[in-house]
Each structure stands twice: as structure tokens, then as C-alpha cells.
Amino acid sequence: MTAQANLSSDKKSPPAILEWMKENLFTPWYNAVITVALAALIFVVLRALFRWALYEAKWEVVLVNLRLFAVGPYPEEAFWRIWVALGLVGALAGLSWGAWGGRNWAPSVVAGVLGAIVLVLPASPNVKWPLIGVLAAFILTHVASMGRSRLQRPLVWGWVLSFFVILVLLKGLGGSQVLADVPTSKWGGLLLTVLLALIAIVASFPLGVLLALGRRSELPVVKLFSILYIETVRGVPLVTVLWASAIILPLFFPKGVRVDNLIRAMVGMTLFSAAYLAENVRGGLQGVPRGQYEAAYALGLNYYQAMRHIILPQALRAVIPAIVGQFIGLFKDTTLVAIVGLLELLGIALSVIAQPEFIGLQREVFIFIAAIYWVFTYAMSYSSRRLEARLGVGTR
Amino acid sequence: MTIQEAAAVTDVQRADVGDYIIILEKVRKRFGDFEALRGITLRVKRQEVVVIIGPSGSGKSTLVRCINHLEKHDAGRIVVDGIELTRDIRNIEAIRREVGMVFQQFNLFPHMTVLDNVTLAPRLVRKWPREKAERIAMELLERVGIADQAHKYPGQLSGGQQQRVAIARALAMQPKIMLFDEPTSALDPEMIKEVLDVMRELARSGMTMLVVTHEMGFAREVADRIVFMDAGLIVEEGTPEHFFTNPQHERTKLFLSQILHH
Ligand SMILES: Nc1ncnc2c1ncn2[C@@H]1O[C@H](COP(=O)(O)OP(=O)(O)OP(=O)(O)O)[C@@H](O)[C@H]1O
Ligand SMILES: [Mg+2]
């Protein structure tokens, strides 16, 4: 690899960029035509977009409703809990970056720069200082843990634990004074979007793995159930699953018990995602050679040990891109819960533009939330590529 | 022996089999309509080295794989170190703990370092603490001559080195029996010797070994007994001396002449 790279850079080093452009953008004449045409198109589109964004767009609609977009109708007196949750995530992220990322100052520097920007921004102190606190938590933990790979295992458990801690924080405990209960109907905006996606991802992952193993099981009943489940769910659109979970789920509970709308949606999304995940994981399982099973069993490992230590690590590694792609789809599919009456990011957007004073400002609102979705999905695919590169060690 | 091991061993019934550590009686195995083993009877004594030879498709691999239940035999009896191989998963696992296996394709775990490959099973199955497992693993890697590669991944090693890791991995479970299924057939010629040397040393150390191989030099030098198989049956067995100087059956003579004058 490196030898080859050196060789080629030696060959054509002098005016690198011009040389590269000539070779790659203009070499056969039709390539030059395509390059010029596309460049012109991009220029025209971008110019129109920037003109509109800078001179015509009325961004007040976004600024005024920023809080709604962020958390929906979540009660203000409980905002501190969201900040504590973010601080926890910030600290865990800092530790993780330190534990896995080696001695690399870049993440802390970036967080510091962000902090400085937040500091000079004319934001309300209620947002400014907590935000700086979250960034500080990240920087402190990152610097403290840089290069300590021994933290990796406890951190995995830390993340799992934090998931439940955060849920309790946000939902509160019935009857508690400090953590008063916040009904889920008060969850909304980006907060709800992220929670929905996160819960569906976390819950559907083990379920999907089990279904994938079930589909390859030698026990006929397990196998049949898995196939039936996977094929049924995959044959039905998510919207239908959401409706079905809103209508069917109450049948399993005694009369009078009302199943929370949000929980229905979460169950629906989890069950839906699990079926697709199962198929992805199955693809990975099929790619693990038979000899790996045989070697594991010949050493005396039982089924669980063989799966846990030999088969699944290889199978999952092979399908990380597919799984992340699916999770990105799931993140965007959270918009569908607007249909069952939940106010996630899109639901909030729709309710904002329905207000008389914001009529005619759909464009601003939709572009804004599109940008948010883009940032999140791009972050997901970026981390997946990082993860792949890291796990690639030793596979060949 | 740790307490867990003792417990694991005592929950299966052991027959008194005297000197015979492997007993096969009229073992049959079919794949669909095709009968790969048609009644194999074979007894192996402790510390004996038995080499199995025979043409392709004669059932050598199937025979060896039945012993640790990678294939399930359809009829007949298999008793390993007094433990009868039944459908009971406890018996199967008890036998697998005592039988190490080395495959033609190595089958190392590509996502683990060499050291982790070797320590995994002792830690999970024998419940050894990491330090003990690693100490013994390093001794074994030393013994097969690749201690300096312990922290590499299998994909970074040559075929001969990988196969030696595979042998160390099997030995780490401290098995009483080692099965080899054509351990040198996937290797370049210059690497065959390094693997055979390890096997030779192992045989000398008193390990019970069942070896499927086409390496006649190795068979002649190391085997206590050679078994010739054809079409799912044992055609002839005897000492190397008997085999290479005075084979009885036409089929054996033909096979030997083909393989020796190749
Ligand atoms: N899983 C299987 N399904 C169907 N047939 C099989 C299976 N495994 C082996 N066989 C058949 O059983 C016969 C014996 O196979 P086996 O692998 O034991 O032969 P072998 O003596 O080891 O041959 P080789 O020297 O080529 O390795 C062959 O005809 C083979 O095609
Ligand atoms: Mg074979």
C-alpha cells in the first residue's frame, strides 16, 4: 500500500493539483464537456440558494421557534434534566474518544473552538452556559482519558447504563419531587426524534441478531417463527406497522389500560427495524466459513460461546455498512410517527407552519430541518466508516 | 485439575476401556443416498500414532470428524476415553474437551491475534484465568517456534506458521488425543517440513494421534500403525514396515504404487 502510494506520488509530483485536474477532469474531450456543464449547473444552483438564504429568507421563523424544534413542549422547569443528560453523553463521548482515539488533541481543540463560538454568540444565558458545560465535560474527560485503552470495556457498560439513566432522567419518576414525571405527550422536536431512533436502534439490535440466529437454527419451531416474523414484517410498510401497533397492541392489555402513544410508536419501530436487521445479520452469518464453526466446536466451545466470540464478531463486522445504512433509514423514518400524532421534528415543523403568523414560510422551516437530518445522518455514516477502518485491523 | 474440570468430567459416565482411548465399532455414516462410512471398526491405544491413508473420497475426513462429532454417525459405537459418543450434548462436549483437531485449512480465527486464538478456548471452556492461559499459550507457541508472532493476526502469517498456530491452539486445551486432517495439504512445499517437524516432536512426546495424510515419509517414520481406507471401509492395516514392504490387498498395492511413483 504505502510503497505503491510513494511510487505514484514520486512519478507525478511537480504541479500536483493542475496535473490532477488535467488528468481527471479534462482528459478525454467529453470529460471536459461534462466537467464544465456540471460546474455551471452547481454554480447556478448554489448562487440561487445563497441569494435566497442570505437576502430573502425569513429565518425568524426558525429562531423564534428554536426551542420548539429542539424539545417540543417539554416543560421548562425540567430543562436542566436534558442538560444533565447531554452532559453525561458529552462526558462519555469524551472518554470514548480518549480510550479509542489514541493521543489525538483534535477532538478537544474542535470542542474548544465550538465553545468559544458559543461564548461570543448572542444566545440566552440559559442555553449558553449549559452548552459550554457540555463541551467542557467533553474536553475534560477527553484530555483525562487520552490513550487509556483500558477504559474501553467499562465504557461499553457505561454507555448501556447511561441509556437507562437518561431515560429515567427525561421521563422522571412518578411521585418524585426532584424528578417529577414528564408525560411522554410533552416530548417533542429533535429530542423526540433522537430518542425514538435511539431506542429503536438499541432495542432492535439484539432482537434482530436473535431473529437472524433463529432463522438459521436447527430447531424447526424457532426457525419457522423467525421466518414468518421476518417475512411478514418486511412485507408491510412501516406506516402500517405503526397503525397496527397503535390498534393491535392495546388488545394485549387488560381493558382500560391505555398504552402510551409514544410506547406504541417505539414498539412499532423496534419490531419493524428488527426484521430488516435480521436479514442484514443473516447475510453476515452466511459469509462466515463453515470451518470457523467447526474450529470453535472442535475446541469445546458451546453454541453460545461460538456465536459470541467467533461467529458474530466476524458476521457483524462484515455488515456494518449495511446495518448503519439501515439505522440511517430508521432515523429518517422517525418522521412517520407524525402520523400517529407525535410531535417529533417533522411534527413540530408542520405545526409551526400551520400557525397564522408563519404562513408562507414552509421553505425556511423545511430547509432547516432537512439540514438537521443531514447533519445527523452524515455523522452516523462518518462514524461507521471510522469504525470499519478501525475494525479492519487484522482481517486480512 | 480444577474443580470445574472435575465437575465437568464427572457428570458423564465413563466405561472402563483399558488401554483403548478410541474405540470405533461398525461405524456408519451416510450423506443422503451416499454411504461415506460403511462399517468402520478401529481401536487406538494410548500414545499410539495411527496414520490413515486412502484415495480421495474414501471417507478419511468423515471418519476423523465423526470422532469429535463434527459429523454425526448414523450407526455403530464411538467411545473416546471411556465416554460414549451419544446425542447427549454433555458427552459431546466432554469428548471435544479431550480431543484436539487440526484442519487442512487451519481455520484460525481471523479477527483475533495469535495469542487470543490460543488462549480463547482454555479461558472459556477450562475457565483458566488470563495469566495462566497466556503463560501456557506462550510456552506452546515457543514449542512450535512462533512465540515472536504472538501479537500478530493470522492473516499476517505464512501458511506454515498458521498451521503451527492451529496446532498450538488445539494443544492449549491439553487434549489427550489429537486429530489431524491433511494438515500439510494446503501448504507450499517449503513449509510442509516445519509442520511435520512439530508433529513429529508431538508424537515423540507421547501424544495419541490420528493423522490423515498423504506424506508417506512421515507415515513411515512416525506411525505405529497405518490404516488404508477405500470406499468407506478399512481395507488393510498394519505397521509401516508391513505396509511399505509387504501389502496384501490389490487395492492397497495399486494405491501405494500410484502415490509413491508419482
Ligand atoms: N457434507 C457432505 N455432504 C454430502 N456428501 C459428503 C459430505 N461430506 C463428505 N461427503 C462425501 O463423502 C465421501 C467421503 O468424503 P471424505 O471427505 O470423508 O473423503 P476423504 O477420504 O477425506 O477425501 P479427500 O482425500 O478428498 O479429503 C465423499 O464422496 C464426499 O463427497
Ligand atoms: Mg478429506
XYZ file of C-alpha atoms and ligand atoms in Angstrom:
690
model
C 0.000 0.000 0.000
C 2.444 2.635 1.216
C 5.101 1.593 -1.239
C 2.648 1.940 -4.059
C 1.459 5.332 -2.870
C 5.021 6.615 -2.675
C 5.748 5.318 -6.123
C 2.842 7.093 -7.740
C 3.421 10.370 -5.895
C 7.062 10.261 -6.969
C 6.041 9.919 -10.561
C 3.762 12.913 -10.820
C 4.696 15.284 -8.087
C 5.548 18.722 -9.661
C 2.335 20.781 -10.244
C 0.157 18.284 -8.392
C -3.254 19.936 -8.494
C -3.140 21.155 -12.073
C -1.780 17.826 -13.202
C -4.509 16.008 -11.309
C -7.225 18.240 -12.739
C -5.977 17.784 -16.244
C -5.836 14.026 -15.902
C -9.091 13.507 -14.076
C -11.392 16.314 -15.136
C -10.456 17.212 -18.686
C -8.647 14.365 -20.342
C -10.892 12.912 -22.996
C -12.728 15.871 -24.585
C -16.185 14.647 -23.463
C -14.975 14.557 -19.868
C -14.103 18.225 -20.179
C -17.600 18.973 -21.501
C -19.220 17.121 -18.587
C -16.974 18.863 -16.081
C -17.784 22.319 -17.407
C -21.514 21.643 -17.682
C -21.768 20.263 -14.160
C -19.678 23.066 -12.713
C -22.014 25.587 -14.364
C -25.075 23.808 -13.016
C -23.661 23.644 -9.481
C -22.748 27.311 -9.682
C -26.231 28.387 -10.777
C -27.983 26.306 -8.115
C -25.682 27.360 -5.301
C -25.906 31.025 -6.287
C -29.682 30.961 -6.238
C -29.680 29.131 -2.937
C -27.254 31.519 -1.250
C -29.060 34.549 -2.586
C -32.294 33.292 -1.183
C -30.783 32.183 2.124
C -28.944 35.460 2.710
C -31.334 38.101 1.354
C -34.858 36.751 1.038
C -35.356 34.018 3.614
C -37.072 34.989 6.863
C -35.122 32.949 9.341
C -37.009 34.450 12.293
C -39.459 31.590 11.974
C -36.637 29.242 12.925
C -35.050 31.472 15.548
C -38.315 32.232 17.300
C -39.254 28.554 17.447
C -35.808 27.170 18.153
C -36.914 25.798 21.483
C -39.893 24.021 19.944
C -37.694 22.460 17.309
C -35.257 21.330 19.955
C -37.545 19.810 22.574
C -41.168 20.495 21.631
C -43.496 21.162 24.547
C -41.086 19.732 27.129
C -41.674 21.734 30.345
C -39.157 24.475 31.019
C -38.679 23.682 34.704
C -37.309 20.274 33.675
C -34.844 21.573 31.075
C -31.962 21.036 33.455
C -32.518 17.309 33.099
C -31.933 17.482 29.382
C -28.713 19.366 30.028
C -27.592 16.813 32.574
C -28.341 14.071 30.048
C -26.340 15.916 27.389
C -23.525 16.445 29.856
C -23.476 12.727 30.548
C -23.336 11.974 26.841
C -20.630 14.598 26.420
C -18.526 13.040 29.169
C -18.976 9.522 27.814
C -18.167 10.719 24.312
C -15.025 12.405 25.632
C -13.937 9.277 27.462
C -14.672 7.099 24.452
C -12.749 9.332 22.108
C -9.859 9.243 24.514
C -9.985 5.497 25.016
C -10.332 4.551 21.340
C -8.832 7.519 19.542
C -5.321 7.419 20.988
C -3.318 10.555 21.787
C -5.030 12.955 19.448
C -5.806 16.500 20.548
C -8.021 17.357 17.583
C -11.408 16.487 19.150
C -10.715 18.647 22.192
C -9.489 21.513 20.031
C -12.632 21.339 17.903
C -14.804 21.270 21.024
C -12.857 24.236 22.420
C -13.371 26.253 19.247
C -17.078 25.426 19.339
C -17.167 26.560 22.958
C -15.532 29.869 22.036
C -18.070 30.411 19.267
C -20.944 29.684 21.658
C -19.390 32.116 24.130
C -19.497 35.086 21.747
C -22.868 34.160 20.264
C -25.765 36.349 21.421
C -27.602 33.354 22.882
C -29.631 33.382 26.061
C -27.505 32.555 29.109
C -29.933 29.709 29.838
C -28.616 27.977 26.755
C -25.142 29.371 26.522
C -23.727 28.230 29.832
C -25.192 24.729 29.874
C -23.934 24.234 26.336
C -20.471 25.350 27.359
C -20.761 22.996 30.302
C -21.464 20.062 27.987
C -18.461 20.956 25.818
C -16.312 21.351 28.907
C -17.389 17.897 30.100
C -16.295 16.538 26.755
C -12.933 18.283 26.774
C -12.084 17.417 30.370
C -12.928 13.742 30.040
C -11.230 13.534 26.675
C -7.972 15.022 27.888
C -8.051 12.883 31.017
C -8.590 9.633 29.144
C -6.467 10.098 26.060
C -4.689 6.881 25.143
C -6.127 4.859 28.041
C -7.435 1.918 26.091
C -8.059 0.050 29.332
C -11.221 2.136 29.714
C -12.778 0.572 26.640
C -14.607 -2.271 28.322
C -16.046 -0.282 31.249
C -17.088 2.373 28.754
C -19.238 -0.050 26.806
C -21.108 -0.764 30.016
C -21.150 2.942 30.796
C -22.985 3.639 27.563
C -25.502 0.880 28.184
C -26.121 2.144 31.691
C -26.331 5.777 30.618
C -29.085 4.851 28.195
C -31.351 3.877 31.073
C -30.171 6.712 33.300
C -31.061 9.213 30.585
C -34.487 7.690 30.043
C -35.243 7.952 33.748
C -33.887 11.498 33.816
C -36.080 12.650 30.975
C -39.198 10.766 31.954
C -38.856 11.290 35.689
C -40.202 9.055 38.403
C -43.853 9.129 39.378
C -44.242 10.677 42.833
C -40.732 12.079 42.992
C -40.224 15.745 43.893
C -36.908 16.354 42.188
C -37.648 14.248 39.140
C -41.306 14.935 38.597
C -42.945 12.822 35.933
C -42.986 14.358 32.443
C -45.743 12.720 30.398
C -44.489 11.489 27.046
C -47.026 13.673 25.299
C -44.749 16.548 26.336
C -41.758 15.114 24.496
C -41.141 16.574 21.114
C -38.857 18.040 18.491
C -35.326 16.859 17.904
C -35.293 15.371 21.398
C -38.105 13.016 20.499
C -36.616 12.203 17.105
C -33.291 11.243 18.642
C -34.894 9.251 21.438
C -37.177 7.366 19.082
C -34.337 6.476 16.775
C -32.001 5.596 19.622
C -34.467 3.373 21.406
C -35.493 1.629 18.212
C -31.840 1.058 17.312
C -30.801 -0.172 20.739
C -33.815 -2.429 21.154
C -33.936 -3.812 17.641
C -30.278 -4.771 17.568
C -30.412 -7.735 19.961
C -33.808 -8.689 18.616
C -32.546 -8.668 15.057
C -29.485 -10.752 15.957
C -31.688 -13.294 17.721
C -34.029 -13.476 14.739
C -31.099 -13.956 12.392
C -29.762 -16.788 14.536
C -33.301 -18.172 14.808
C -33.670 -18.254 11.071
C -30.564 -20.413 10.813
C -31.492 -22.565 13.784
C -31.866 -26.313 13.566
C -34.953 -26.212 15.785
C -37.902 -26.227 13.363
C -40.250 -24.169 15.548
C -37.700 -21.436 16.177
C -36.782 -21.375 12.524
C -40.379 -21.212 11.344
C -41.260 -18.453 13.779
C -38.252 -16.377 12.717
C -39.001 -16.759 9.020
C -42.670 -15.945 9.496
C -41.880 -12.894 11.555
C -39.191 -11.535 9.261
C -41.111 -12.074 6.060
C -44.366 -10.689 7.431
C -42.856 -7.503 8.781
C -40.740 -6.961 5.701
C -43.813 -7.320 3.545
C -45.596 -4.457 5.272
C -44.852 -0.720 5.119
C -43.730 0.971 8.332
C -46.792 3.203 8.371
C -48.955 0.105 8.553
C -46.849 -1.299 11.373
C -47.248 1.966 13.264
C -51.000 1.931 12.832
C -51.137 -1.731 13.665
C -49.155 -1.242 16.846
C -51.485 1.598 17.806
C -54.555 -0.565 17.236
C -53.371 -4.111 17.976
C -51.119 -3.531 20.955
C -53.995 -2.484 23.273
C -55.575 -5.892 22.647
C -52.810 -7.498 24.674
C -53.518 -5.382 27.714
C -56.488 -5.516 30.062
C -59.341 -3.205 29.163
C -58.919 0.277 30.488
C -55.116 0.230 30.425
C -54.122 2.853 27.922
C -50.908 2.179 26.113
C -48.904 5.337 25.734
C -48.823 6.623 22.180
C -45.073 7.019 22.265
C -44.536 3.499 23.517
C -46.694 2.158 20.728
C -44.613 4.012 18.197
C -41.387 2.792 19.759
C -42.572 -0.793 19.798
C -43.692 -0.485 16.200
C -40.390 0.943 15.022
C -38.386 -1.588 17.018
C -40.285 -4.562 15.652
C -40.006 -3.170 12.155
C -36.316 -2.460 12.349
C -35.571 -5.864 13.890
C -36.832 -7.710 10.822
C -34.552 -5.779 8.474
C -31.652 -6.051 10.838
C -32.159 -9.804 10.996
C -31.780 -10.053 7.235
C -28.626 -7.956 7.283
C -27.119 -10.020 10.059
C -28.088 -13.218 8.276
C -26.130 -12.027 5.284
C -23.122 -11.616 7.553
C -23.612 -15.023 9.118
C -23.690 -16.654 5.713
C -20.342 -15.111 4.924
C -18.591 -16.814 7.852
C -16.996 -20.025 6.565
C -18.107 -23.361 7.983
C -14.576 -24.000 9.153
C -14.961 -21.268 11.763
C -17.878 -23.067 13.375
C -16.028 -26.367 13.190
C -12.879 -24.963 14.748
C -14.905 -23.395 17.558
C -16.845 -26.555 18.300
C -13.769 -28.755 17.993
C -12.153 -26.641 20.726
C -15.079 -27.424 23.006
C -16.929 -24.120 22.786
C -20.680 -24.423 23.135
C -23.187 -22.775 20.803
C -23.415 -19.559 22.786
C -19.644 -19.199 23.161
C -19.035 -19.948 19.496
C -21.567 -17.343 18.425
C -20.483 -14.732 20.918
C -16.732 -14.943 20.359
C -16.202 -16.398 16.893
C -19.161 -16.125 14.560
C -20.993 -12.906 15.417
C -17.911 -10.671 15.643
C -16.978 -11.684 12.108
C -20.532 -11.598 10.773
C -21.386 -8.200 12.244
C -18.123 -6.656 11.166
C -18.868 -7.652 7.600
C -22.271 -5.976 7.609
C -21.527 -2.740 9.489
C -22.131 -0.608 6.380
C -25.466 -2.302 5.724
C -26.554 -2.005 9.344
C -25.587 1.640 9.604
C -27.380 2.304 6.333
C -30.442 0.720 7.813
C -30.169 2.772 11.000
C -29.854 5.933 8.952
C -33.074 4.957 7.209
C -34.637 4.314 10.597
C -33.582 7.758 11.814
C -35.316 9.358 8.872
C -38.335 7.082 9.231
C -38.998 8.563 12.656
C -40.794 11.278 10.695
C -43.591 8.781 10.081
C -44.662 8.846 13.724
C -46.110 12.276 13.000
C -48.931 10.180 11.536
C -49.884 8.711 14.885
C -49.876 12.169 16.393
C -46.394 12.547 17.853
C -44.600 15.858 17.596
C -41.116 14.878 16.573
C -39.050 17.228 14.431
C -41.294 16.989 11.393
C -44.446 17.089 13.507
C -43.219 20.301 15.128
C -42.316 21.735 11.737
C -45.807 21.023 10.435
C -47.414 22.588 13.464
C -45.176 25.663 13.211
C -46.013 26.404 9.599
C -49.699 25.895 10.360
C -49.651 28.926 12.646
C -51.100 32.050 11.037
C -48.099 34.261 11.738
C -45.722 31.904 9.937
C -47.782 31.269 6.845
C -45.726 31.088 3.671
C -42.505 30.213 5.472
C -42.501 26.473 4.719
C -39.308 26.776 2.735
C -37.257 28.114 5.641
C -38.634 25.536 8.035
C -38.169 22.555 5.775
C -34.680 23.523 4.731
C -33.792 23.973 8.372
C -34.998 20.550 9.469
C -33.546 18.938 6.345
C -30.185 20.354 7.407
C -30.615 18.843 10.865
C -31.443 15.422 9.438
C -28.479 15.702 7.143
C -26.046 16.541 9.940
C -27.195 13.567 11.989
C -27.207 11.047 9.175
C -23.855 12.248 7.918
C -22.405 11.894 11.406
C -23.708 8.343 11.502
C -22.199 7.318 8.211
C -18.932 9.047 9.083
C -18.633 7.162 12.355
C -19.466 3.922 10.620
C -16.612 4.450 8.220
C -14.281 5.183 11.122
C -15.472 2.079 12.917
C -14.947 -0.062 9.850
C -11.452 1.219 9.336
C -10.628 0.525 12.971
C -12.095 -2.964 12.982
C -10.444 -3.734 9.688
C -7.204 -4.395 11.592
C -6.085 -7.962 11.066
C -8.984 -9.140 8.977
C -6.758 -9.663 6.012
C -7.375 -30.354 37.621
C -9.590 -27.516 38.772
C -12.896 -28.020 40.485
C -14.874 -27.044 37.403
C -12.974 -29.504 35.282
C -13.531 -32.248 37.784
C -17.227 -31.439 37.835
C -17.388 -31.302 34.080
C -15.710 -34.655 33.793
C -17.695 -36.439 36.431
C -21.125 -35.630 35.047
C -20.587 -38.036 32.168
C -20.366 -41.780 32.547
C -17.078 -43.390 31.786
C -16.673 -47.004 30.796
C -13.539 -48.927 31.722
C -11.875 -49.359 28.361
C -8.435 -50.440 29.469
C -5.739 -49.303 27.087
C -8.003 -48.201 24.261
C -8.544 -44.470 24.169
C -10.547 -44.543 20.930
C -12.946 -47.346 20.072
C -14.965 -47.385 16.858
C -17.358 -50.269 16.273
C -19.120 -50.741 12.956
C -19.476 -47.004 12.499
C -21.628 -45.962 9.560
C -22.294 -42.572 8.082
C -24.382 -41.622 5.102
C -24.880 -38.357 3.265
C -28.277 -38.668 1.629
C -28.118 -41.773 -0.516
C -24.365 -41.971 -0.393
C -22.743 -44.092 2.290
C -19.429 -42.453 3.220
C -18.580 -44.892 6.037
C -19.789 -48.469 5.681
C -18.902 -50.083 8.969
C -15.597 -48.931 10.399
C -14.075 -50.800 13.328
C -10.875 -49.371 14.766
C -9.191 -49.288 18.171
C -6.465 -46.867 19.119
C -4.279 -47.301 22.185
C -2.984 -44.548 24.393
C 0.106 -42.859 22.919
C -0.361 -44.635 19.637
C 0.148 -42.763 16.356
C -2.192 -44.027 13.647
C -1.912 -42.721 10.105
C -4.911 -43.053 7.801
C -4.316 -43.138 4.066
C -6.555 -43.769 1.110
C -7.814 -42.303 -2.148
C -9.874 -39.152 -2.339
C -13.469 -39.681 -1.279
C -12.724 -42.856 0.656
C -14.118 -41.366 3.874
C -10.938 -40.452 5.792
C -12.112 -36.986 6.749
C -15.584 -38.222 7.597
C -14.109 -40.842 9.909
C -11.950 -38.370 11.776
C -14.757 -35.818 12.028
C -17.134 -38.376 13.496
C -14.796 -38.827 16.446
C -15.406 -35.297 17.744
C -18.935 -35.158 16.398
C -18.382 -32.609 13.668
C -20.270 -35.268 11.734
C -22.932 -37.335 13.446
C -22.520 -41.076 12.866
C -25.687 -42.943 11.932
C -24.911 -46.366 13.357
C -22.299 -48.180 15.381
C -20.474 -47.063 18.534
C -17.816 -44.471 19.252
C -16.166 -44.433 22.684
C -13.465 -41.865 23.431
C -11.508 -42.199 26.652
C -14.356 -44.206 28.113
C -17.019 -41.667 27.156
C -19.639 -42.952 24.768
C -20.466 -40.514 21.976
C -24.239 -40.205 22.222
C -26.618 -37.436 21.268
C -26.214 -36.026 24.781
C -24.559 -32.638 24.414
C -22.698 -33.169 27.705
C -20.988 -36.247 26.318
C -20.186 -34.481 23.082
C -18.658 -31.522 24.887
C -16.749 -33.784 27.277
C -15.220 -35.581 24.314
C -14.419 -32.357 22.498
C -12.530 -31.128 25.540
C -10.253 -34.138 25.267
C -9.809 -34.199 21.519
C -7.870 -31.532 19.656
C -8.236 -31.129 15.915
C -6.096 -29.600 13.194
C -7.724 -28.842 9.846
C -6.386 -28.739 6.330
C -7.431 -25.070 6.019
C -6.113 -24.097 9.501
C -9.424 -22.395 10.412
C -7.749 -19.851 12.650
C -9.977 -17.055 13.921
C -9.034 -14.130 11.683
C -10.339 -11.407 13.974
C -8.090 -12.379 16.896
C -4.371 -12.226 17.457
C -2.391 -15.428 17.521
C -2.236 -15.268 21.302
C -6.005 -14.789 21.604
C -6.573 -17.675 19.209
C -4.588 -19.912 21.503
C -5.959 -18.678 24.841
C -9.638 -18.384 23.905
C -10.772 -21.952 24.468
C -8.822 -22.559 27.696
C -10.261 -19.369 29.153
C -13.838 -20.040 28.086
C -14.003 -23.787 28.418
C -11.416 -24.596 31.079
C -12.099 -21.299 32.909
C -8.421 -20.545 33.296
C -7.548 -17.012 34.335
C -5.954 -14.933 31.612
C -2.445 -15.050 33.120
C -2.376 -18.820 33.275
C -3.828 -19.195 29.769
C -1.285 -16.752 28.354
C 1.639 -18.318 30.119
C 0.773 -21.761 28.785
C -0.008 -20.336 25.354
C 3.405 -18.712 25.177
C 5.046 -21.987 26.150
C 3.184 -23.735 23.343
C 3.986 -21.032 20.799
C 7.603 -21.389 21.865
C 7.343 -25.121 21.331
C 6.023 -24.725 17.767
C 8.602 -21.998 17.101
C 6.475 -18.878 16.638
C 6.476 -17.143 20.018
C 7.691 -13.969 18.307
C 4.472 -13.811 16.244
C 2.123 -13.927 19.230
C 0.672 -10.468 18.729
C 0.145 -10.674 15.004
C -3.079 -11.607 13.282
C -3.348 -14.922 11.400
C -3.620 -13.128 8.057
C -0.117 -11.735 8.602
C 1.493 -15.173 8.858
C 2.627 -17.710 6.266
C 0.656 -20.908 5.785
C 3.189 -22.978 7.680
C 3.145 -20.550 10.595
C -0.647 -20.524 10.626
C -0.803 -24.280 10.789
C 1.638 -24.295 13.683
C -0.557 -21.765 15.470
C -3.500 -24.085 14.847
C -1.577 -26.929 16.442
C -0.698 -24.764 19.441
C -4.329 -23.692 19.726
C -5.501 -27.293 19.837
C -2.781 -28.257 22.332
C -3.712 -25.387 24.643
C -6.804 -27.313 25.699
C -4.426 -30.049 26.889
C -6.189 -32.734 24.889
C -5.468 -36.417 25.274
C -5.915 -37.057 21.575
C -5.002 -35.016 18.507
C -6.764 -35.457 15.174
C -5.079 -34.175 12.022
C -6.962 -33.968 8.733
C -4.411 -33.468 5.976
C -2.559 -30.773 7.902
C 0.008 -30.147 5.170
C -2.122 -30.419 2.041
C -2.804 -26.694 1.772
C 0.849 -25.729 2.254
C 3.562 -24.778 -0.168
C 6.236 -27.499 -0.301
C 8.856 -25.473 1.568
C 6.524 -25.117 4.564
C 5.488 -28.733 4.859
C 8.595 -29.710 6.762
C 8.170 -27.139 9.535
C 4.705 -28.502 10.268
C 5.759 -32.142 10.063
C 8.636 -31.426 12.438
C 6.189 -30.139 15.019
C 4.008 -33.209 14.577
C 6.990 -35.485 14.843
C 8.002 -33.870 18.117
C 4.435 -34.188 19.372
C 4.344 -37.888 18.572
C 7.635 -38.384 20.365
C 6.217 -36.650 23.440
C 3.645 -39.421 23.746
C 0.517 -37.796 22.322
C -2.145 -40.106 20.930
C -2.536 -39.056 17.292
C -4.822 -39.915 14.415
C -3.403 -38.444 11.234
C -4.891 -38.332 7.754
C -2.063 -37.524 5.376
C -0.507 -38.171 2.006
C 3.011 -37.673 3.405
C 4.329 -41.199 3.107
C 7.725 -40.302 4.529
C 6.071 -39.053 7.690
C 3.831 -42.116 7.873
C 6.748 -44.458 7.522
C 8.837 -42.722 10.127
C 6.293 -41.739 12.782
C 3.303 -44.065 12.539
C 2.906 -47.016 14.865
C 0.202 -48.262 12.569
C -1.109 -47.375 9.134
C -4.737 -47.798 8.142
C -5.702 -47.930 4.475
C -9.264 -46.956 3.620
C -11.219 -47.264 0.415
C -14.874 -46.591 -0.351
C -15.902 -46.197 3.280
C -14.172 -49.325 4.561
C -10.855 -50.152 6.180
C -9.181 -52.384 3.620
C -5.923 -53.125 5.380
C -3.978 -52.081 8.439
C -0.566 -52.808 9.840
C 2.845 -51.465 10.757
C 4.635 -49.165 8.294
C 7.081 -51.976 7.703
C 4.255 -54.309 6.678
C 2.682 -51.639 4.539
C 5.625 -50.493 2.525
C 7.260 -53.844 2.028
C 4.501 -56.392 2.003
C 0.976 -55.034 1.380
C -1.612 -57.783 0.999
C -4.528 -56.344 -0.941
C -4.528 -55.441 -4.622
C -6.235 -52.130 -3.861
C -3.518 -51.201 -1.366
C -0.754 -52.096 -3.765
C -2.329 -50.036 -6.510
C -2.767 -47.040 -4.233
C 0.795 -47.232 -2.923
C 2.264 -47.602 -6.366
C 0.320 -44.552 -7.518
C 1.274 -42.391 -4.611
C 4.906 -43.492 -4.366
C 5.768 -43.291 -8.065
C 4.001 -40.039 -8.559
N -21.346 -32.837 3.921
C -21.378 -33.759 2.938
N -22.471 -33.892 2.163
C -22.514 -34.799 1.188
N -21.514 -35.634 0.887
C -20.379 -35.542 1.609
C -20.257 -34.599 2.680
N -19.031 -34.732 3.225
C -18.426 -35.727 2.531
N -19.234 -36.220 1.569
C -18.914 -37.309 0.651
O -18.454 -38.403 1.411
C -17.363 -39.040 0.769
C -16.205 -39.127 1.714
O -15.719 -37.836 1.933
P -14.432 -37.525 2.805
O -14.272 -36.070 2.840
O -14.509 -38.247 4.080
O -13.292 -38.165 1.892
P -11.740 -38.116 2.106
O -11.268 -39.522 2.151
O -11.378 -37.254 3.227
O -11.261 -37.482 0.734
P -10.124 -36.393 0.454
O -8.826 -37.136 0.359
O -10.525 -35.828 -0.869
O -10.164 -35.412 1.533
C -17.078 -38.250 -0.481
O -17.622 -38.923 -1.573
C -17.777 -36.941 -0.269
O -18.260 -36.443 -1.484
Mg -10.551 -35.280 3.432
